[in-house]
Coordinates of C-alpha atoms in Angstrom, one line a residue:
Chain A
M1 CA -41.4 34.1 138.3
E2 CA -38.7 33.6 135.6
N3 CA -35.6 31.6 136.5
H4 CA -32.6 34.0 136.2
I5 CA -29.0 32.8 136.0
I6 CA -27.8 36.2 137.0
S7 CA -29.7 38.7 139.2
L8 CA -28.2 42.1 140.1
K9 CA -30.1 44.1 142.7
N10 CA -29.2 47.7 143.5
I11 CA -25.6 47.1 142.7
T12 CA -23.3 50.0 143.6
K13 CA -19.5 49.9 143.4
R14 CA -17.3 52.5 144.7
F15 CA -13.5 52.7 144.5
K16 CA -11.1 54.7 146.6
V17 CA -9.2 57.2 144.6
G18 CA -6.6 58.9 146.7
E19 CA -8.5 60.3 149.6
G20 CA -11.8 60.4 147.8
E21 CA -14.1 57.9 146.2
F22 CA -15.1 57.1 142.6
T23 CA -18.5 55.6 142.0
A24 CA -18.2 53.1 139.1
L25 CA -21.7 51.6 139.3
K26 CA -24.8 53.2 140.6
D27 CA -27.8 51.2 141.7
I28 CA -27.8 48.7 138.9
N29 CA -30.7 46.3 138.6
L30 CA -30.4 43.7 135.9
E31 CA -31.3 40.1 135.3
F32 CA -30.0 37.6 132.7
K33 CA -31.6 34.3 131.8
K34 CA -29.8 31.2 130.7
G35 CA -28.8 31.2 127.0
E36 CA -28.8 35.0 126.6
F37 CA -26.3 36.6 124.2
A38 CA -26.1 40.0 125.8
G39 CA -23.8 42.9 125.8
L40 CA -22.9 45.7 128.1
V41 CA -22.2 48.6 125.9
G42 CA -21.0 52.1 126.6
P43 CA -18.0 54.4 126.5
S44 CA -14.9 53.8 128.5
G45 CA -15.4 54.4 132.2
S46 CA -19.1 53.6 132.0
G47 CA -18.7 50.6 134.3
K48 CA -19.0 47.7 131.9
T49 CA -15.9 45.8 133.0
T50 CA -16.6 46.5 136.7
L51 CA -20.0 45.0 136.3
L52 CA -18.6 41.9 134.5
N53 CA -15.9 41.5 137.2
I54 CA -18.7 41.4 139.8
I55 CA -20.7 38.9 137.8
G56 CA -17.5 36.9 137.3
S57 CA -16.9 36.9 141.1
L58 CA -13.6 38.6 140.6
D59 CA -14.9 41.6 142.5
S60 CA -17.8 42.2 144.9
P61 CA -20.3 45.1 145.0
T62 CA -20.0 47.8 147.7
E63 CA -23.8 47.8 148.0
G64 CA -26.5 45.6 146.7
Q65 CA -26.8 41.9 145.9
A66 CA -25.3 40.0 143.0
L67 CA -26.7 36.5 142.6
V68 CA -24.9 34.3 140.1
M69 CA -26.4 30.9 139.8
G70 CA -28.0 31.4 143.2
N71 CA -24.7 32.4 144.8
D72 CA -24.5 35.8 146.5
I73 CA -21.1 37.1 145.3
S74 CA -20.6 39.3 148.4
K75 CA -20.9 36.3 150.7
L76 CA -18.6 33.9 148.9
S77 CA -15.3 33.1 150.4
H78 CA -12.2 33.2 148.1
K79 CA -12.4 29.4 147.8
E80 CA -16.1 29.4 147.0
S81 CA -15.8 32.1 144.3
A82 CA -12.9 30.2 142.8
Q83 CA -15.1 27.1 142.7
L84 CA -17.8 29.1 141.0
R85 CA -15.4 30.4 138.3
N86 CA -13.9 27.0 137.9
H87 CA -17.1 25.2 137.3
H88 CA -19.6 27.7 136.0
I89 CA -17.9 30.8 134.5
G90 CA -15.6 31.1 131.5
F91 CA -13.6 34.3 130.8
I92 CA -12.4 35.8 127.6
F93 CA -10.1 38.8 127.8
Q94 CA -9.3 41.6 125.5
V95 CA -5.6 40.6 125.2
Y96 CA -6.5 36.8 125.3
N97 CA -4.3 36.2 128.5
L98 CA -3.0 33.0 127.2
L99 CA -0.3 31.4 129.4
P100 CA 2.8 31.9 127.4
V101 CA 4.8 28.8 128.4
Y102 CA 2.0 26.4 127.6
T103 CA 1.0 25.1 124.2
V104 CA -2.4 25.8 122.7
Y105 CA -3.5 22.3 123.9
E106 CA -2.2 22.9 127.5
N107 CA -3.8 26.4 127.6
V108 CA -7.2 24.9 126.9
E109 CA -6.5 21.9 129.1
F110 CA -5.6 24.2 132.1
A111 CA -9.2 24.8 133.2
L112 CA -9.9 21.0 133.2
L113 CA -6.7 20.4 135.3
L114 CA -8.4 22.2 138.2
Q115 CA -11.3 19.7 138.0
N116 CA -11.3 16.0 138.5
Y117 CA -11.2 14.8 134.9
T118 CA -9.0 11.9 133.8
K119 CA -6.3 12.4 131.2
T120 CA -8.4 10.7 128.5
E121 CA -11.5 12.8 129.3
R122 CA -9.4 15.9 129.2
K123 CA -7.9 15.0 125.9
K124 CA -11.4 14.3 124.4
M125 CA -12.8 17.6 125.8
V126 CA -9.8 19.7 124.7
M127 CA -9.8 18.3 121.2
E128 CA -13.5 18.9 121.0
A129 CA -13.1 22.5 122.1
L130 CA -10.3 23.1 119.6
E131 CA -12.5 21.6 116.9
W132 CA -15.2 24.2 117.8
V133 CA -12.8 27.0 117.1
G134 CA -11.1 25.2 114.2
L135 CA -7.6 24.9 115.8
T136 CA -7.0 21.2 116.2
D137 CA -4.0 21.5 113.9
M138 CA -2.4 24.1 116.2
A139 CA -2.6 22.1 119.4
D140 CA 1.1 21.9 119.8
K141 CA 2.0 25.5 119.1
K142 CA 2.9 28.0 121.7
P143 CA 0.8 31.3 121.9
D144 CA 3.7 33.4 120.5
K145 CA 3.5 31.3 117.3
I146 CA -0.1 32.0 116.5
S147 CA -1.9 35.1 115.2
G148 CA -4.1 37.4 117.3
G149 CA -7.3 35.9 115.9
E150 CA -6.1 32.4 116.6
G151 CA -5.1 33.5 120.1
Q152 CA -8.6 34.7 120.8
R153 CA -10.0 31.5 119.4
V154 CA -7.8 29.6 121.8
A155 CA -9.1 31.8 124.6
I156 CA -12.7 30.9 123.5
A157 CA -11.8 27.2 123.5
R158 CA -10.2 27.6 127.0
A159 CA -13.3 29.3 128.3
M160 CA -15.7 26.9 126.7
V161 CA -13.9 23.6 127.3
K162 CA -15.4 23.1 130.7
R163 CA -18.9 24.0 129.3
P164 CA -19.6 26.8 131.7
E165 CA -23.1 28.2 132.2
I166 CA -21.9 31.7 131.8
L167 CA -19.2 33.1 129.5
I168 CA -17.9 36.6 130.2
A169 CA -16.1 38.3 127.4
D170 CA -14.4 41.7 128.1
E171 CA -13.9 43.6 124.9
P172 CA -13.1 40.3 123.0
T173 CA -12.7 41.9 119.6
A174 CA -10.8 45.1 120.6
N175 CA -7.5 43.7 119.4
L176 CA -8.8 42.0 116.3
D177 CA -9.3 43.2 112.7
A178 CA -12.8 43.1 111.3
E179 CA -12.5 39.7 109.6
N180 CA -11.2 38.0 112.7
A181 CA -13.8 39.8 114.8
H182 CA -16.6 38.4 112.7
I183 CA -15.1 34.9 112.8
I184 CA -14.9 35.0 116.6
L185 CA -18.4 36.4 117.0
K186 CA -20.0 33.8 114.7
M187 CA -18.2 31.2 116.6
M188 CA -19.5 32.4 119.9
K189 CA -23.0 32.8 118.6
K190 CA -22.8 29.2 117.4
L191 CA -21.6 27.9 120.7
N192 CA -24.3 30.0 122.4
K193 CA -27.0 28.2 120.4
E194 CA -25.5 24.7 120.6
L195 CA -24.5 24.7 124.3
N196 CA -27.1 27.2 125.6
T197 CA -24.3 29.1 127.4
T198 CA -25.1 32.6 128.6
F199 CA -22.7 35.0 126.9
L200 CA -22.1 38.4 128.5
F201 CA -20.0 40.9 126.6
S202 CA -18.6 44.3 127.4
T203 CA -18.0 46.2 124.3
H204 CA -18.2 49.5 122.5
D205 CA -17.5 47.8 119.1
E206 CA -20.3 48.2 116.6
K207 CA -19.4 44.8 115.0
V208 CA -20.2 43.1 118.3
M209 CA -23.4 45.0 118.8
K210 CA -24.8 43.6 115.6
Y211 CA -24.6 40.1 117.0
L212 CA -26.2 40.8 120.4
N213 CA -29.7 39.6 121.3
R214 CA -29.8 42.0 124.2
M215 CA -28.0 45.2 124.7
V216 CA -27.6 47.0 128.0
S217 CA -26.3 50.5 127.6
L218 CA -24.3 51.9 130.5
R219 CA -23.4 55.5 131.1
D220 CA -21.5 56.9 134.1
G221 CA -22.2 53.7 136.0
S222 CA -26.0 53.6 135.4
V223 CA -28.2 51.6 133.1
E224 CA -29.2 54.0 130.4
K225 CA -31.1 51.6 128.2
D226 CA -31.8 47.8 128.2
E227 CA -33.2 46.7 124.9
I228 CA -34.0 43.2 123.6
I229 CA -32.9 43.1 119.9
A230 CA -33.8 39.5 119.0
K231 CA -36.6 37.8 120.9
E232 CA -35.4 34.3 119.9
A233 CA -32.6 34.5 122.4
Y234 CA -35.3 34.2 125.1
M235 CA -36.9 31.2 123.6
Chain B
M1 CA 0.1 19.4 144.8
K2 CA 0.5 17.2 141.6
L3 CA -1.0 20.1 139.6
A4 CA 1.3 22.6 141.2
L5 CA 4.3 20.4 140.4
Q6 CA 3.2 19.9 136.8
L7 CA 2.6 23.6 136.3
A8 CA 5.7 24.7 138.2
Y9 CA 7.8 22.4 136.1
K10 CA 6.4 23.8 132.8
N11 CA 6.7 27.4 134.1
L12 CA 10.3 26.9 135.0
L13 CA 11.3 25.3 131.8
G14 CA 9.4 28.0 129.9
A15 CA 11.3 30.7 131.8
G16 CA 14.5 29.5 130.0
L17 CA 17.8 31.2 130.8
R18 CA 16.6 32.8 134.0
T19 CA 15.8 29.4 135.4
W20 CA 19.0 27.9 134.4
L21 CA 21.1 30.7 135.8
N22 CA 19.4 30.2 139.2
V23 CA 19.8 26.5 138.9
A24 CA 23.5 26.8 138.1
V25 CA 24.2 29.0 141.1
L26 CA 22.2 26.8 143.4
S27 CA 23.7 23.6 142.0
F28 CA 27.2 25.1 142.7
A29 CA 26.1 25.7 146.3
F30 CA 25.0 22.1 146.5
V31 CA 28.3 20.7 145.2
I32 CA 30.4 23.1 147.3
I33 CA 28.5 22.3 150.5
I34 CA 28.8 18.6 149.9
F35 CA 32.5 18.9 148.9
F36 CA 33.5 20.9 152.0
N37 CA 31.6 18.7 154.4
G38 CA 32.9 15.6 152.6
L39 CA 36.5 17.0 152.9
M40 CA 36.0 17.7 156.6
D41 CA 34.5 14.2 157.2
G42 CA 37.3 12.6 155.2
W43 CA 39.9 14.6 157.2
N44 CA 38.2 13.7 160.4
Q45 CA 38.0 10.0 159.7
Q46 CA 41.5 9.9 158.4
S47 CA 42.9 11.8 161.3
K48 CA 41.1 9.6 163.8
Q49 CA 42.4 6.5 162.1
D50 CA 45.9 7.8 162.0
S51 CA 45.8 9.0 165.6
I52 CA 44.6 5.6 166.8
A53 CA 47.1 3.8 164.7
W54 CA 50.1 6.0 165.6
E55 CA 49.4 7.3 169.1
Y56 CA 46.2 6.4 171.0
G57 CA 45.8 2.7 170.5
N58 CA 42.8 1.7 172.5
G59 CA 43.4 4.4 175.1
H60 CA 46.1 5.4 177.5
L61 CA 46.7 4.3 181.1
R62 CA 48.3 7.5 182.4
N63 CA 50.2 8.1 185.6
N64 CA 48.3 10.4 187.9
N65 CA 51.2 12.8 188.2
Y66 CA 51.6 13.2 184.5
D67 CA 49.8 15.9 182.6
P68 CA 50.6 15.8 178.9
F69 CA 49.9 19.6 178.7
D70 CA 52.4 20.4 181.5
P71 CA 56.1 19.5 180.8
F72 CA 57.0 20.1 184.4
T73 CA 55.1 17.0 185.3
L74 CA 57.4 14.8 183.3
Q75 CA 60.0 14.8 186.0
D76 CA 57.8 12.9 188.5
G77 CA 54.9 11.7 186.3
H78 CA 56.0 8.1 186.2
A79 CA 55.7 5.0 188.3
E80 CA 56.4 1.3 188.1
I81 CA 54.4 -0.4 185.5
P82 CA 51.2 -1.6 187.3
S83 CA 51.3 -5.3 187.8
G84 CA 48.4 -7.6 186.8
V85 CA 47.4 -5.3 183.9
N86 CA 47.6 -7.1 180.5
H87 CA 47.5 -5.9 176.9
I88 CA 49.3 -2.7 177.5
T89 CA 52.6 -1.3 176.1
P90 CA 54.4 0.9 178.6
V91 CA 56.0 4.1 177.5
L92 CA 58.4 6.1 179.6
I93 CA 58.7 9.8 178.7
Q94 CA 61.6 11.9 179.9
Q95 CA 63.1 15.2 178.9
G96 CA 66.3 15.6 177.1
T97 CA 68.3 17.9 174.9
I98 CA 70.1 17.2 171.6
Y99 CA 72.7 19.3 169.9
P100 CA 72.4 18.8 166.1
E101 CA 74.9 21.0 164.2
G102 CA 75.7 22.9 167.4
R103 CA 72.1 23.9 168.1
M104 CA 70.4 23.1 171.3
V105 CA 67.0 21.4 170.8
S106 CA 64.7 20.2 173.7
V107 CA 63.3 16.8 173.0
L108 CA 61.0 14.3 174.6
L109 CA 62.7 10.9 175.0
K110 CA 60.2 8.2 174.7
G111 CA 61.0 4.6 175.6
I112 CA 58.9 1.9 174.1
S113 CA 59.3 -1.9 173.8
P114 CA 60.8 -3.0 170.5
D115 CA 58.3 -5.8 170.4
Q116 CA 55.2 -3.7 170.6
G117 CA 52.6 -3.9 167.8
I118 CA 49.9 -1.5 169.1
I119 CA 51.1 1.7 167.4
K120 CA 52.8 2.0 164.1
I121 CA 56.1 3.5 165.3
T122 CA 58.7 1.3 163.6
T123 CA 60.1 -0.1 166.8
A124 CA 61.0 -3.4 165.2
S125 CA 64.1 -1.7 163.8
F126 CA 65.5 -1.5 167.4
K127 CA 65.8 -5.3 167.3
T128 CA 68.1 -5.3 164.3
S129 CA 70.2 -2.4 165.5
S130 CA 73.6 -3.1 167.1
V131 CA 74.3 0.5 168.3
R132 CA 74.4 1.3 172.0
F133 CA 71.8 4.1 171.9
P134 CA 69.5 3.6 168.9
A135 CA 66.9 6.2 168.2
I136 CA 63.9 6.5 165.9
I137 CA 62.5 9.8 164.9
G138 CA 59.7 11.0 162.7
N139 CA 60.0 13.0 159.5
R140 CA 59.1 16.3 161.0
M141 CA 61.7 15.9 163.7
A142 CA 64.3 14.8 161.1
S143 CA 63.5 17.8 159.0
S144 CA 63.6 20.4 161.9
A145 CA 66.8 18.9 163.4
K146 CA 68.3 18.2 160.0
L147 CA 68.9 14.5 160.9
K148 CA 69.0 11.5 158.7
I149 CA 69.4 7.8 159.1
G150 CA 72.9 6.9 160.4
D151 CA 73.5 10.3 161.9
E152 CA 74.8 10.5 165.4
V153 CA 73.7 13.3 167.6
L154 CA 74.7 14.3 171.1
L155 CA 71.9 13.7 173.7
R156 CA 71.9 15.1 177.2
W157 CA 69.5 13.8 179.8
R158 CA 69.1 13.6 183.5
D159 CA 68.8 10.4 185.5
K160 CA 66.5 9.7 188.4
N161 CA 68.8 11.5 190.8
G162 CA 68.8 14.6 188.6
T163 CA 72.3 14.0 187.4
F164 CA 73.1 15.1 183.9
D165 CA 74.5 12.6 181.5
A166 CA 75.3 12.7 177.8
S167 CA 76.0 10.4 174.9
N168 CA 75.7 10.2 171.2
V169 CA 72.5 8.5 169.9
T170 CA 72.3 7.0 166.5
I171 CA 69.3 7.6 164.2
I172 CA 68.5 4.1 162.9
D173 CA 65.1 4.9 161.3
I174 CA 62.9 7.7 160.3
F175 CA 59.2 7.1 160.2
D176 CA 56.6 8.9 158.1
T177 CA 53.5 9.8 159.9
T178 CA 50.7 12.3 159.7
V179 CA 50.4 12.4 163.5
A180 CA 52.6 15.3 164.9
G181 CA 52.0 14.0 168.5
V182 CA 54.5 11.2 168.0
D183 CA 56.9 13.1 165.8
S184 CA 57.6 16.7 166.5
G185 CA 60.4 17.2 169.1
Q186 CA 60.5 13.5 170.0
I187 CA 63.0 10.7 170.0
W188 CA 61.9 7.1 170.4
M189 CA 64.3 4.7 172.0
P190 CA 64.0 1.1 173.4
I191 CA 62.4 1.3 176.8
E192 CA 65.1 -0.9 178.3
T193 CA 67.8 1.5 177.1
L194 CA 65.9 4.5 178.5
W195 CA 65.5 2.6 181.8
D196 CA 69.3 2.1 181.9
M197 CA 70.0 5.7 181.0
T198 CA 67.7 7.1 183.7
G199 CA 67.8 4.4 186.3
L200 CA 64.0 4.3 186.2
Q201 CA 63.9 0.5 185.9
N202 CA 60.4 -0.8 185.1
H203 CA 58.9 2.7 185.1
A204 CA 56.4 4.1 182.7
T205 CA 54.6 7.4 182.2
I206 CA 51.8 6.0 180.1
A207 CA 50.8 2.6 178.9
I208 CA 49.1 2.2 175.6
A209 CA 46.2 -0.2 175.7
D210 CA 45.5 -2.6 172.9
S211 CA 42.0 -3.8 171.7
N212 CA 42.0 -6.7 174.2
Y213 CA 42.6 -4.4 177.2
T214 CA 39.8 -4.4 179.8
Y215 CA 39.6 -1.6 182.2
K216 CA 40.5 -2.3 185.8
A217 CA 41.1 0.5 188.3
V218 CA 44.7 0.8 189.2
E219 CA 45.9 3.0 192.0
G220 CA 48.0 5.9 190.9
W221 CA 46.9 5.5 187.3
N222 CA 43.9 6.7 185.4
F223 CA 42.6 5.4 182.1
E224 CA 41.8 7.8 179.3
T225 CA 39.7 6.1 176.7
Q226 CA 40.2 6.3 173.0
K227 CA 37.0 8.3 172.7
D228 CA 38.2 10.9 175.3
M229 CA 41.5 11.3 173.4
L230 CA 39.7 11.8 170.1
Q231 CA 37.6 14.5 171.6
N232 CA 40.2 17.1 170.9
L233 CA 40.3 16.1 167.3
D234 CA 36.5 16.2 167.1
D235 CA 36.6 19.7 168.5
I236 CA 39.1 20.9 166.1
I237 CA 37.3 19.4 163.1
S238 CA 33.9 20.8 164.2
M239 CA 35.4 24.2 164.7
K240 CA 36.9 23.9 161.2
K241 CA 33.5 22.8 159.9
Y242 CA 31.9 25.9 161.4
S243 CA 34.5 28.2 159.8
T244 CA 34.1 26.6 156.4
A245 CA 30.3 26.7 156.8
I246 CA 30.6 30.5 156.6
L247 CA 32.0 30.1 153.1
Y248 CA 29.4 27.8 151.7
L249 CA 26.5 29.5 153.6
L250 CA 27.5 32.7 151.9
L251 CA 27.3 30.9 148.5
L252 CA 24.0 29.4 149.5
A253 CA 22.8 32.9 150.6
I254 CA 23.7 34.3 147.2
A255 CA 21.8 31.4 145.4
L256 CA 18.8 31.9 147.7
L257 CA 18.9 35.6 147.1
A258 CA 18.8 35.0 143.4
I259 CA 15.7 32.8 143.9
F260 CA 14.1 35.3 146.2
D261 CA 14.8 38.1 143.7
T262 CA 13.4 36.0 140.8
Q263 CA 10.3 35.2 142.8
V264 CA 9.7 38.9 143.8
L265 CA 10.2 39.9 140.2
S266 CA 7.9 37.1 139.0
I267 CA 5.1 38.2 141.2
F268 CA 5.3 41.7 139.8
R269 CA 6.0 40.7 136.2
R270 CA 3.5 37.9 136.1
Q271 CA 0.5 39.7 137.6
K272 CA -1.6 39.2 134.5
E273 CA -0.8 35.5 134.6
I274 CA -1.7 35.3 138.3
G275 CA -5.0 37.1 137.5
T276 CA -5.6 34.6 134.7
Y277 CA -5.0 31.7 137.1
I278 CA -7.5 33.1 139.5
A279 CA -10.0 33.9 136.7
L280 CA -9.7 30.3 135.5
G281 CA -10.7 29.1 138.9
M282 CA -7.5 28.6 140.9
T283 CA -7.8 29.5 144.5
R284 CA -5.3 32.0 145.9
T285 CA -3.8 29.2 148.0
Q286 CA -3.3 27.2 144.9
V287 CA -1.5 30.1 143.2
V288 CA 0.7 30.7 146.3
R289 CA 1.5 27.0 146.3
L290 CA 2.3 27.1 142.6
F291 CA 4.8 29.9 143.0
T292 CA 6.3 28.3 146.2
V293 CA 6.7 25.0 144.4
E294 CA 8.3 26.8 141.4
G295 CA 10.8 28.3 143.8
S296 CA 11.5 25.1 145.6
M297 CA 11.7 23.3 142.3
Y298 CA 14.9 25.3 141.6
S299 CA 16.5 23.2 144.3
I300 CA 15.3 20.0 142.7
L301 CA 16.6 21.0 139.3
A302 CA 19.8 22.2 141.0
M303 CA 20.2 18.8 142.6
I304 CA 19.8 17.1 139.2
V305 CA 22.3 19.4 137.6
G306 CA 24.6 19.2 140.6
C307 CA 24.5 15.4 140.3
I308 CA 25.5 15.6 136.6
Y309 CA 28.8 17.2 137.3
G310 CA 29.1 16.6 141.1
V311 CA 28.8 12.9 141.2
P312 CA 31.7 12.2 138.8
L313 CA 33.8 14.8 140.6
F314 CA 33.1 13.3 144.0
I315 CA 33.9 9.8 142.8
Y316 CA 37.1 11.1 141.3
L317 CA 38.1 13.0 144.5
N318 CA 37.1 10.0 146.6
K319 CA 39.5 7.8 144.7
T320 CA 42.4 10.1 144.1
G321 CA 42.2 12.2 147.2
I322 CA 43.1 15.9 147.6
G323 CA 46.7 16.8 148.1
M324 CA 47.4 19.0 151.1
P325 CA 50.2 21.6 151.0
Q326 CA 53.5 20.7 152.8
A327 CA 53.1 23.7 155.2
S328 CA 50.0 22.1 156.6
Q329 CA 52.0 19.2 158.0
D330 CA 53.4 21.4 160.7
M331 CA 50.0 22.6 162.0
G332 CA 50.3 20.4 165.1
F333 CA 47.5 18.0 164.4
S334 CA 47.0 15.1 162.2
L335 CA 46.8 16.1 158.6
A336 CA 47.7 13.6 155.8
D337 CA 49.5 14.5 152.5
K338 CA 46.2 13.6 150.8
I339 CA 42.8 13.7 152.2
Y340 CA 40.2 11.3 150.8
P341 CA 36.8 13.1 151.1
I342 CA 33.8 11.0 152.4
F343 CA 30.5 11.8 150.8
G344 CA 28.1 9.9 153.1
I345 CA 24.4 9.5 152.5
Q346 CA 23.6 11.5 155.7
L347 CA 25.6 14.4 154.3
I348 CA 23.9 14.3 150.9
I349 CA 20.4 14.0 152.3
G350 CA 21.2 16.7 154.9
T351 CA 22.4 19.1 152.2
I352 CA 19.4 18.3 150.0
L353 CA 17.0 19.1 152.9
L354 CA 18.9 22.3 153.8
V355 CA 18.9 23.6 150.3
T356 CA 15.3 22.5 149.5
I357 CA 13.8 23.9 152.7
S358 CA 15.7 27.1 152.3
A359 CA 14.6 27.5 148.7
T360 CA 11.0 26.8 149.7
I361 CA 11.1 29.4 152.5
V362 CA 12.5 32.1 150.2
S363 CA 10.0 31.3 147.6
F364 CA 7.1 31.2 150.0
L365 CA 7.8 34.7 151.5
P366 CA 7.2 36.7 148.3
A367 CA 4.5 34.3 147.1
K368 CA 2.5 35.1 150.2
K369 CA 1.9 38.5 148.6
I370 CA -0.3 36.8 146.0
S371 CA -2.9 36.0 148.7
K372 CA -3.5 39.7 149.2
M373 CA -3.6 40.5 145.5
N374 CA -6.7 42.0 143.9
P375 CA -7.5 39.7 140.9
V376 CA -9.0 42.6 138.9
L377 CA -5.9 44.7 139.3
A378 CA -3.7 41.6 138.6
L379 CA -5.6 41.0 135.4
K380 CA -4.9 44.5 134.3
G381 CA -1.2 44.1 135.3
K382 CA -1.3 47.1 137.6
L383 CA 1.4 47.1 140.2
Q384 CA 0.1 46.4 143.6

């Protein structure tokens, strides 16, 4: 039996809408191994973000079982799911979600402040993360003083600084131009190879799809297609 | 908690003008609370000191038939000075009437030994006076009766048999006191002169104890301690404190409302930020703590800002005092021309605790909402 870092069994997610219900995910069965560079693709409303939120323990399924690093998401307390996110999952958002009052350095350092690293350790790790994304010279700048592409690179550094097992990126290139999108994707691909982090994207961007090793197509909350594009991702 | 403090500090500084407006209002509340309480404490202490120095001494031995709040008891509220009681200065109090400029003014005639040193009435001037009926009055009495040093005024009194007698008394000195209880409507005379005038030889209505006095039960007399006598003053000051508290509590309420408002707005406006904190691994409790600390940190910043302008102001006021309007001198209780506020450590710590705890509570109440927030909706910035 293969060792899966993420295992989704019969996941269904329903939301209350007014007096009725909307089914965002229907009976999803998926598994992801460590080191995958996979994407959930599909049109808006297909359930990509909902599925990523469940994997990221920000939400829980209405039915089914979501196992992330052996943790059943539905059974985790708020504190336990926070611990899971803090130590094992990194997030990259469409609009970067950088904390505006902090500098680039402090934004990246934030994730480490929640763990028990010393100041020296934190500094070393933050500078290393900024080096990965090529922003060491912008450490002291505030988010409003950097470009969108740079902002997303800071978000990558912030997500990767704690060296998570899983990185969840929700439409990471949606707000970027083509050039910046390629820079970001190359960077993530490189980190995926070097650190063996599992990358999970939600996207409907063709540029992103070209980089994926595995593409899971969702439509109306169901898996339409699950194709492995490059076998080496499983090696 | 260290993390919450670090983050809250950065968030507050990052919020810029909004933070400083809240801090300014709160620091003003800080300074006003300390100022008013300091003023009241200063007034209280000054009044007590003056009342002791001018009127109460170490307490009063009082004739049982005399009630200071009932003028009808003056007629019979006296007796021979109790023998064997040392360290007291007897005072005989009788009623009289003076006729300054043709007006009729009821007065209390108070006889006291010229040699006394317990209270600050300038009785030593009796010893150097050669007039037959020397009298000393306070500045309030002088002002209301339009009398000055050297003036003669017709005094009518009754002797022990109830017979009216009258003579001119000469004002030989006018003393300046903040204690209306020894001044308004009163004429001080040597006790021997008053004994001669009334025939009440060796009688006293009260006897003022000095610091060496030791209480010994005396039949027909009761002793009212200095503390008992100061109780009225304490009651007046504490009543005054409550009434001024309304003023500064209103100001504090405005400041706290501003913090509450900022916190409520923050929680709506900063939903994405809250969602990000949770996504990055903060527990909801940590986020609630962060927002609560942010709110209570307003009070810490306000304390620092308040110190910057408050401390020099308080030092200045403590040295120069605060002038009281002339009208306040006739209020019937001790009030000096100038009050020197007292800013004690207890007052300052009490105010810091009051403001900090209040700010923490008003910050915690809206922050509690975060614990029920859906992180997914928060990340989307959707109002919840």
